[in-house]
Amino acid sequence: MLKHFLALGALALLAAAPALAQGPTMAAADPAQWVDPRIGTDSKPSLSNGNTYPAIALPWGMNFWMPQTGKMGNGWAYQYAADKLRGFKQTHQPSPWMNDYGQFALMPLTGKPVFDEDARASWFSHKTEVVEPNYYRVYLADHDVTTEIAPTERAARFRFTFPKTDSAYVVIDALDKGSHVQVLPQQRRIVGYTTRNSGGVPQNFKNYFVLEFDHDFTSTALYQDKTLAPAGTLDVTANHAGAIVGFKTSKGERVNARVASSFISPEQAVLNLNEIGNQDLDAVRQAGRAAWNKVLSRIDIEGGSLDQRRTFYSCLYRSLLFPRKLYELDASGKVVHYSPFNGQVLPGYMYTDTGFWDTFRSLFPFLNLLYPEVSTEVQQGLANDYKESGWLPEWASPGLRSVMVGNNSASVVADAYLKGIRGQDMNVLYEALTHGANNAGPMPAVGRYGVEYYNKLGYVPYDVKINENAARTLEYAYDDFTIYQLAKALGRPKKEINLYAQRSQNYRKLFDKESGLMRGRNQDGSFQKPFSPFKWGDAFTEGNSLHYTWSVFHDVQGLMDLMGGPRKFVATLDTVFALPPVFDDSYYHGTIHEIREMQIADMGQYAHGNQPIQHMIYLYNYAGQPWKAQYWLREVMNRLYLPTPDGYCGDEDNGQTSAWYVFSALGFYPVCPAVNQYVLGAPLFPKATLHLPGGKDVVLNAPQNSDANRYVNQLTINGQPYDKNYLTYEDLLKGATLDYEMSATPNKTRGTTPDAAPYSFSTPKK
């Protein structure tokens, strides 16, 4: 960690801070030491290196905190290249493209009590930042103030270290679009609410907040639409409300504040302060570090480089932020939530801020394997989503949002049940899946847009003015497969099971023998013309045909047969890397950032920065050439993931791109959620241990592993030779020891037989 350069008095204060302020140690019990929340923050709308922000939070916490460099309402609220901070914001933002909701900000000042965000902004340096998952500290040069933050799930401790001055202040900015602030000097409190949001909320949406200081206020000033309210005003409601409270401080004096919020009521916000109680910031920080270490230490890594450790645990941190809790605990300790669908306060769990188009692929399968206790709550929350809105969200933030394509809630629900997650109401959830599969929703991204065509023709036509029609068809077919799998497990009627099995084969209707790729198809059965495999968008979603052709997660063998067998299948896979990164961006009338990220990655047409192709490399295993998967997986991990501010190769997307890395570094990946198999790659580290919550361990030993020794020569499981290209969930759950013999040259005989291939619908006995 970079040390904070302060005056001698402040250095003395720093010396008294807890041991956590020191640099990283080698203690395996402290994996949080390897996490850098700033990875991916060197991003902008035209080029994403992650599009992340430093989320200062607890795992899956209801509220995150972040330093704010961007102006109010800017989704790029923290950009690494920025020079100034405007405040410290409570945020619920899942991505800059979705933007935020329920946000408000604090900012300490000295000198003049200015409210305007530009006027109050201060220069800062990354050299004075300490950024941990659960703690943030920075020096604000223009105000000579050090700010520290340590959060709980719904509250946070702030500590402001001021110079000697009678003009020390803290700004509370409730932001615009409708807000309220009230100052209660006798209680040293400020209460209020913000209504700011980016959609997906009912009319009565508010985030109620309470701040409680440990110093008396020497002055108070309230602002109404950036105008100073008359002297003595203690309560304002406006489009843009805010307050400034003053203090008189000696050199190095600390002003402490407790902050909490609630989507339910002002009273609940005060109740949420109990998460802090009387703990000071150091105690809250230590408790937060322990919470992170508890979840991060479910995977122990041994060996590897410093950069690889930092990348791994930083990706693991990103995998444990979303979906975010939207529930609270009432005065009796019962779980309740504010419904973002109907505005009522109702019993039960709820999670939000995730897009299933991204996260069904590896994030949710990862939680099902390593954190089933969280998956149980998520699934119970999904049942509440359906009961309260009539639909399952495909992108929730916090309620239904019309973003992306597919009906991938089916995958999220089915995979959880098939991985043994219980406690959810499966009658409600199965009804939700079949309802969503057979009806168009209230917005294009809910239910199935174009369902009348899909159920009649087996595909969504290219020529009926439904955008990204081929992508929708391919995802609907996979989603039907997951319903088929769940229907079997639930013992549904055979006719019902067969219906979804039949629909799962609809991907075949888009396969074009002429090009050997997936292609948009018109109502009359003809394929779209003209056709270019390099055209982004149009029939596909944020990708081209070379990316989406592989979206047959459940029947790779069937796709291989359509292509003409393993040789042609592998040749097409190879072509993705061999082709130059040319593109046709005419659908977008300009080069979108996803295209640019593919172009500059120097991996041909392989576009790892976006989700549709992220499973593709693993498909070599289905065609009997696992060594090619081992080669390219290591290339992606080495070249496209770094522990730096520009460390991702595209949008990180709520843990999906991070979970890909975590799985791949362990050496296996869930190509087809709703099938209890993981397709093998090759481990990145000499040793990794998964501590499964049931008490069993999965130990992955690869002592000869190195940058050169990336190929699996031999594998034994529990001492027995193993030549399959997949692992089963059931075998992992029992606990297992996998011993890899690694080599610098590929073994072209292991895993080459047809029975080594993972599951495909067309060969269901595998």
XYZ file of N, CA and C in Angstrom, residues 504-666:
489
model
N -35.469 -26.328 -27.175
C -34.037 -26.117 -26.954
C -33.232 -26.336 -28.234
N -33.843 -26.975 -29.210
C -33.163 -27.235 -30.480
C -33.409 -26.147 -31.522
N -34.075 -25.093 -31.135
C -34.374 -24.022 -32.088
C -33.128 -23.316 -32.603
N -32.015 -23.474 -31.921
C -30.775 -22.860 -32.423
C -30.454 -23.349 -33.831
N -30.867 -24.567 -34.136
C -30.564 -25.159 -35.444
C -31.165 -24.347 -36.588
N -32.244 -23.648 -36.317
C -32.955 -22.942 -37.383
C -32.220 -21.696 -37.853
N -31.213 -21.283 -37.104
C -30.425 -20.114 -37.515
C -29.078 -20.495 -38.100
N -28.773 -21.786 -38.135
C -27.471 -22.178 -38.670
C -27.501 -22.144 -40.194
N -26.567 -21.400 -40.741
C -26.466 -21.207 -42.191
C -25.336 -22.083 -42.725
N -25.669 -23.099 -43.493
C -24.657 -24.029 -44.011
C -23.682 -23.340 -44.955
N -24.152 -22.300 -45.621
C -23.284 -21.606 -46.587
C -22.080 -20.981 -45.900
N -22.323 -20.296 -44.799
C -21.234 -19.630 -44.082
C -20.682 -20.488 -42.949
N -21.450 -21.490 -42.521
C -21.052 -22.293 -41.375
C -21.200 -21.558 -40.067
N -22.062 -20.518 -40.060
C -22.247 -19.677 -38.883
C -23.729 -19.435 -38.646
N -24.039 -18.844 -37.483
C -25.396 -18.410 -37.207
C -25.674 -17.115 -37.970
N -26.936 -17.009 -38.407
C -27.296 -15.894 -39.282
C -28.761 -15.542 -39.071
N -29.075 -14.255 -39.124
C -30.466 -13.842 -39.015
C -31.313 -14.459 -40.116
N -32.592 -14.736 -39.791
C -33.457 -15.420 -40.750
C -34.793 -14.697 -40.852
N -35.306 -14.568 -42.057
C -36.559 -13.859 -42.299
C -37.761 -14.760 -42.033
N -38.940 -14.121 -42.005
C -40.176 -14.871 -41.760
C -40.395 -15.985 -42.770
N -40.027 -15.736 -44.023
C -40.284 -16.726 -45.073
C -39.241 -17.845 -45.098
N -38.329 -17.834 -44.168
C -37.328 -18.891 -44.089
C -36.003 -18.559 -44.738
N -35.961 -17.506 -45.531
C -34.704 -17.113 -46.166
C -33.796 -16.428 -45.141
N -32.490 -16.507 -45.359
C -31.541 -15.859 -44.458
C -31.360 -14.389 -44.845
N -30.984 -13.595 -43.861
C -30.765 -12.174 -44.092
C -29.710 -11.964 -45.178
N -29.900 -10.947 -45.973
C -28.935 -10.540 -46.992
C -28.840 -9.025 -46.989
N -27.652 -8.481 -47.189
C -26.358 -9.174 -47.235
C -25.958 -9.649 -45.836
N -24.975 -10.511 -45.776
C -24.509 -11.052 -44.501
C -23.001 -10.906 -44.403
N -22.549 -10.382 -43.283
C -21.116 -10.298 -42.997
C -20.883 -10.842 -41.594
N -19.980 -11.786 -41.435
C -19.698 -12.302 -40.086
C -19.046 -11.263 -39.191
N -18.611 -10.142 -39.783
C -17.937 -9.098 -39.018
C -18.881 -7.963 -38.601
N -20.158 -8.080 -38.947
C -21.091 -7.003 -38.616
C -21.573 -7.143 -37.176
N -21.288 -6.130 -36.402
C -21.708 -6.103 -35.002
C -23.154 -5.625 -34.914
N -23.841 -6.104 -33.859
C -25.222 -5.683 -33.657
C -26.129 -6.275 -34.705
N -27.155 -5.511 -35.129
C -28.089 -5.957 -36.153
C -28.812 -7.204 -35.658
N -28.450 -8.389 -36.135
C -29.088 -9.621 -35.672
C -28.539 -10.079 -34.321
N -27.422 -9.491 -33.896
C -26.754 -9.945 -32.679
C -26.667 -8.814 -31.652
N -26.222 -9.161 -30.458
C -26.153 -8.197 -29.365
C -24.700 -7.946 -28.988
N -24.239 -6.732 -29.219
C -22.876 -6.334 -28.834
C -21.850 -7.384 -29.253
N -21.981 -7.844 -30.475
C -21.066 -8.826 -31.010
C -21.452 -9.130 -32.442
N -20.736 -10.054 -33.060
C -21.041 -10.443 -34.429
C -21.312 -11.943 -34.497
N -21.498 -12.455 -35.691
C -21.825 -13.873 -35.847
C -20.694 -14.770 -35.370
N -19.454 -14.332 -35.531
C -18.320 -15.123 -35.060
C -18.324 -15.275 -33.544
N -18.972 -14.347 -32.862
C -19.067 -14.420 -31.408
C -20.280 -15.227 -30.977
N -21.410 -14.971 -31.605
C -22.672 -15.563 -31.147
C -22.909 -16.975 -31.669
N -22.207 -17.382 -32.692
C -22.393 -18.743 -33.208
C -22.176 -19.788 -32.118
N -21.340 -19.471 -31.142
C -20.994 -20.434 -30.086
C -22.003 -20.458 -28.945
N -23.074 -19.684 -29.036
C -24.050 -19.595 -27.943
C -25.034 -20.757 -27.976
N -24.472 -21.946 -28.013
C -25.260 -23.190 -27.940
C -24.655 -23.972 -26.773
N -24.748 -23.384 -25.606
C -24.074 -23.908 -24.418
C -24.450 -25.363 -24.137
N -25.703 -25.700 -24.441
C -26.279 -26.976 -24.025
C -26.123 -28.082 -25.055
N -25.671 -27.751 -26.260
C -25.598 -28.780 -27.306
C -24.435 -28.497 -28.243
N -23.264 -28.482 -27.685
C -22.068 -28.213 -28.486
C -21.873 -29.310 -29.530
N -22.186 -30.532 -29.162
C -22.082 -31.611 -30.136
C -23.040 -31.395 -31.307
N -24.238 -30.921 -30.999
C -25.186 -30.630 -32.072
C -24.676 -29.540 -32.993
N -24.069 -28.524 -32.437
C -23.477 -27.463 -33.250
C -22.315 -28.010 -34.074
N -21.508 -28.841 -33.452
C -20.376 -29.433 -34.147
C -20.852 -30.259 -35.345
N -21.936 -31.006 -35.146
C -22.488 -31.802 -36.246
C -22.960 -30.904 -37.387
N -23.594 -29.796 -37.042
C -24.049 -28.865 -38.078
C -22.862 -28.315 -38.869
N -21.755 -28.100 -38.188
C -20.579 -27.539 -38.854
C -19.834 -28.567 -39.703
N -20.173 -29.848 -39.533
C -19.522 -30.865 -40.339
C -18.552 -31.733 -39.581
N -18.588 -31.674 -38.246
C -17.747 -32.543 -37.453
C -16.622 -31.828 -36.737
N -15.854 -32.568 -35.923
C -14.829 -31.956 -35.070
C -13.773 -31.157 -35.828
N -13.331 -31.651 -36.981
C -12.254 -30.955 -37.690
C -12.693 -29.562 -38.127
N -13.875 -29.475 -38.738
C -14.364 -28.159 -39.182
C -14.715 -27.275 -37.985
N -15.227 -27.892 -36.933
C -15.555 -27.148 -35.712
C -14.297 -26.492 -35.141
N -13.227 -27.260 -35.011
C -11.978 -26.725 -34.477
C -11.392 -25.677 -35.423
N -11.508 -25.916 -36.713
C -10.993 -24.936 -37.677
C -11.704 -23.598 -37.529
N -13.001 -23.650 -37.256
C -13.751 -22.400 -37.072
C -13.351 -21.720 -35.772
N -13.154 -22.514 -34.718
C -12.647 -21.941 -33.469
C -11.296 -21.270 -33.708
N -10.403 -21.951 -34.401
C -9.082 -21.386 -34.688
C -9.183 -20.086 -35.470
N -10.162 -20.047 -36.378
C -10.318 -18.868 -37.237
C -10.603 -17.615 -36.427
N -11.329 -17.760 -35.315
C -11.642 -16.600 -34.479
C -10.364 -15.889 -34.048
N -9.334 -16.658 -33.725
C -8.058 -16.061 -33.306
C -7.189 -15.656 -34.498
N -7.345 -16.366 -35.610
C -6.466 -16.135 -36.760
C -6.873 -14.926 -37.594
N -8.160 -14.607 -37.617
C -8.626 -13.477 -38.419
C -8.146 -12.158 -37.831
N -7.948 -11.149 -38.648
C -7.629 -9.820 -38.118
C -8.862 -9.217 -37.449
N -8.678 -8.224 -36.585
C -9.807 -7.649 -35.847
C -10.604 -6.624 -36.670
N -10.993 -7.013 -37.874
C -11.800 -6.118 -38.703
C -13.224 -6.124 -38.185
N -13.979 -5.086 -38.524
C -15.349 -4.999 -38.018
C -16.185 -4.104 -38.911
N -17.480 -4.339 -38.845
C -18.477 -3.494 -39.498
C -19.328 -2.912 -38.381
N -19.217 -1.595 -38.152
C -19.953 -0.949 -37.062
C -21.137 -0.125 -37.562
N -21.588 -0.400 -38.806
C -22.622 0.435 -39.421
C -23.939 0.400 -38.657
N -24.230 -0.707 -37.983
C -25.484 -0.798 -37.220
C -25.530 0.264 -36.130
N -24.368 0.568 -35.554
C -24.298 1.532 -34.449
C -23.989 2.947 -34.933
N -23.722 3.088 -36.226
C -23.350 4.399 -36.784
C -22.103 4.955 -36.099
N -21.236 4.066 -35.700
C -19.996 4.470 -35.051
C -19.428 3.291 -34.289
N -18.181 3.427 -33.861
C -17.494 2.330 -33.195
C -17.787 2.349 -31.702
N -18.590 1.391 -31.241
C -18.903 1.314 -29.820
C -17.675 0.783 -29.064
N -17.665 1.018 -27.765
C -16.457 0.690 -27.000
C -16.163 -0.802 -27.030
N -17.186 -1.659 -27.090
C -16.938 -3.103 -27.135
C -16.147 -3.502 -28.386
N -16.441 -2.840 -29.496
C -15.682 -3.119 -30.725
C -14.233 -2.679 -30.561
N -14.041 -1.482 -30.042
C -12.681 -0.965 -29.881
C -11.862 -1.871 -28.963
N -12.499 -2.401 -27.941
C -11.780 -3.247 -26.994
C -11.336 -4.565 -27.644
N -12.158 -5.090 -28.535
C -11.730 -6.266 -29.301
C -10.561 -5.906 -30.210
N -10.681 -4.769 -30.876
C -9.691 -4.383 -31.879
C -8.300 -4.240 -31.274
N -8.198 -3.675 -30.088
C -6.888 -3.354 -29.521
C -6.294 -4.504 -28.704
N -7.056 -5.602 -28.523
C -6.588 -6.691 -27.660
C -5.553 -7.575 -28.334
N -5.414 -7.480 -29.649
C -4.438 -8.285 -30.397
C -4.707 -9.781 -30.246
N -6.000 -10.133 -30.283
C -6.386 -11.546 -30.256
C -7.372 -11.842 -31.375
N -7.213 -11.157 -32.494
C -8.053 -11.403 -33.653
C -9.487 -11.004 -33.413
N -10.420 -11.921 -33.687
C -11.846 -11.651 -33.508
C -12.336 -12.048 -32.110
N -11.438 -12.546 -31.283
C -11.839 -12.949 -29.934
C -12.091 -11.700 -29.102
N -13.332 -11.550 -28.606
C -13.750 -10.325 -27.918
C -14.083 -10.628 -26.466
N -13.058 -10.915 -25.679
C -13.277 -11.310 -24.286
C -13.877 -10.182 -23.454
N -13.737 -8.948 -23.924
C -14.278 -7.818 -23.181
C -15.784 -7.784 -23.111
N -16.463 -8.650 -23.837
C -17.908 -8.752 -23.737
C -18.289 -10.217 -23.568
N -19.476 -10.464 -23.041
C -19.804 -11.789 -22.521
C -20.083 -12.888 -23.559
N -20.654 -12.607 -24.730
C -21.119 -13.721 -25.571
C -20.071 -14.766 -25.917
N -18.815 -14.388 -25.968
C -17.782 -15.341 -26.419
C -16.925 -15.880 -25.280
N -17.211 -15.497 -24.056
C -16.286 -15.818 -22.971
C -16.146 -17.317 -22.699
N -17.125 -18.117 -23.107
C -17.033 -19.567 -22.898
C -16.365 -20.290 -24.068
N -16.120 -19.568 -25.162
C -15.765 -20.204 -26.425
C -14.506 -21.066 -26.342
N -13.483 -20.600 -25.667
C -12.211 -21.322 -25.637
C -12.405 -22.732 -25.071
N -13.302 -22.860 -24.117
C -13.526 -24.173 -23.495
C -14.127 -25.181 -24.470
N -14.643 -24.726 -25.601
C -15.301 -25.642 -26.528
C -14.325 -26.559 -27.254
N -13.033 -26.233 -27.241
C -12.053 -27.165 -27.796
C -12.142 -28.536 -27.107
N -12.567 -28.543 -25.847
C -12.676 -29.793 -25.097
C -13.719 -30.733 -25.684
N -14.738 -30.176 -26.309
C -15.810 -31.000 -26.869
C -15.355 -31.675 -28.161
N -14.332 -31.131 -28.781
C -13.847 -31.648 -30.062
C -12.551 -32.435 -29.921
N -12.179 -32.769 -28.683
C -11.025 -33.619 -28.480
C -9.684 -32.938 -28.605
N -9.641 -31.596 -28.457
C -8.353 -30.886 -28.502
C -8.218 -29.964 -27.281
N -8.206 -30.556 -26.091
C -8.189 -29.725 -24.876
C -6.934 -28.877 -24.733
N -5.825 -29.287 -25.369
C -4.590 -28.510 -25.236
C -4.725 -27.114 -25.840
N -5.593 -26.973 -26.842
C -5.795 -25.631 -27.405
C -6.529 -24.740 -26.416
N -7.468 -25.329 -25.679
C -8.119 -24.558 -24.620
C -7.094 -24.139 -23.575
N -6.223 -25.054 -23.200
C -5.214 -24.745 -22.184
C -4.294 -23.615 -22.635
N -3.930 -23.615 -23.909
C -3.063 -22.555 -24.430
C -3.764 -21.200 -24.389
N -4.965 -21.140 -24.967
C -5.626 -19.847 -25.109
C -6.144 -19.305 -23.776
N -6.533 -20.183 -22.869
C -6.965 -19.705 -21.558
C -5.822 -19.010 -20.836
N -4.638 -19.584 -20.910
C -3.486 -18.936 -20.266
C -3.157 -17.620 -20.953
N -3.298 -17.585 -22.274
C -3.056 -16.329 -22.987
C -4.014 -15.236 -22.517
N -5.285 -15.567 -22.377
C -6.273 -14.576 -21.934
C -5.965 -14.118 -20.520
N -5.671 -15.053 -19.631
C -5.378 -14.663 -18.248
C -4.117 -13.800 -18.175
N -3.103 -14.143 -18.956
C -1.849 -13.390 -18.914
C -1.965 -12.011 -19.541
N -2.694 -11.921 -20.641
C -2.668 -10.704 -21.458
C -3.826 -9.760 -21.204
N -4.959 -10.265 -20.774
C -6.158 -9.424 -20.691
C -6.595 -9.115 -19.265
N -5.904 -9.655 -18.272
C -6.196 -9.364 -16.864
C -4.907 -8.941 -16.178
N -4.910 -7.752 -15.594
C -3.748 -7.237 -14.886
C -4.198 -6.536 -13.609
N -3.347 -6.476 -12.586
C -3.736 -5.812 -11.330
C -3.458 -4.314 -11.381
N -3.983 -3.655 -12.395
C -3.691 -2.247 -12.668
C -4.997 -1.489 -12.909
N -4.961 -0.173 -12.872
C -6.189 0.589 -13.131
C -6.809 0.315 -14.496
N -6.005 -0.160 -15.458
C -6.557 -0.535 -16.765
C -6.567 -2.057 -16.924
N -6.822 -2.755 -15.825
C -6.577 -4.188 -15.758
C -7.579 -5.105 -16.404
N -8.748 -4.621 -16.807
C -9.708 -5.449 -17.528
C -9.674 -5.087 -19.020
N -10.287 -5.946 -19.821
C -10.268 -5.733 -21.272
C -11.634 -5.317 -21.800
N -12.501 -4.857 -20.929
C -13.855 -4.436 -21.276
C -14.633 -4.263 -19.991
N -15.943 -4.126 -20.074
C -16.754 -3.953 -18.875
C -16.628 -5.165 -17.950
N -16.403 -4.897 -16.677
C -16.308 -5.984 -15.703
C -17.675 -6.634 -15.477
N -18.736 -5.842 -15.454
C -20.122 -6.320 -15.478
C -20.501 -7.207 -14.305
N -20.588 -6.582 -13.121
C -21.223 -7.186 -11.942
C -20.621 -8.519 -11.524
N -19.348 -8.701 -11.767
C -18.679 -9.913 -11.327
C -18.532 -10.978 -12.384
N -19.179 -10.845 -13.537
C -19.115 -11.904 -14.546
C -17.703 -12.076 -15.114
N -17.101 -10.990 -15.573
C -15.767 -11.106 -16.158
C -14.746 -11.500 -15.091
N -14.988 -11.085 -13.852
C -14.112 -11.491 -12.746
C -14.288 -12.962 -12.413
N -15.535 -13.424 -12.358
C -15.782 -14.836 -12.036
C -15.191 -15.740 -13.116
N -15.197 -15.260 -14.383
C -14.530 -16.032 -15.444
C -13.070 -16.276 -15.067
N -12.400 -15.229 -14.612
C -10.986 -15.364 -14.259
C -10.807 -16.300 -13.071
N -11.639 -16.150 -12.048
C -11.503 -16.992 -10.862
C -11.669 -18.461 -11.238
N -12.739 -18.775 -11.962
C -12.936 -20.153 -12.417
C -11.749 -20.620 -13.267
N -11.368 -19.813 -14.227
C -10.328 -20.234 -15.169
C -8.981 -20.410 -14.479
N -8.691 -19.568 -13.503
C -7.446 -19.715 -12.757
C -7.445 -20.995 -11.924
N -8.629 -21.441 -11.512
C -8.736 -22.704 -10.783
C -8.656 -23.895 -11.723
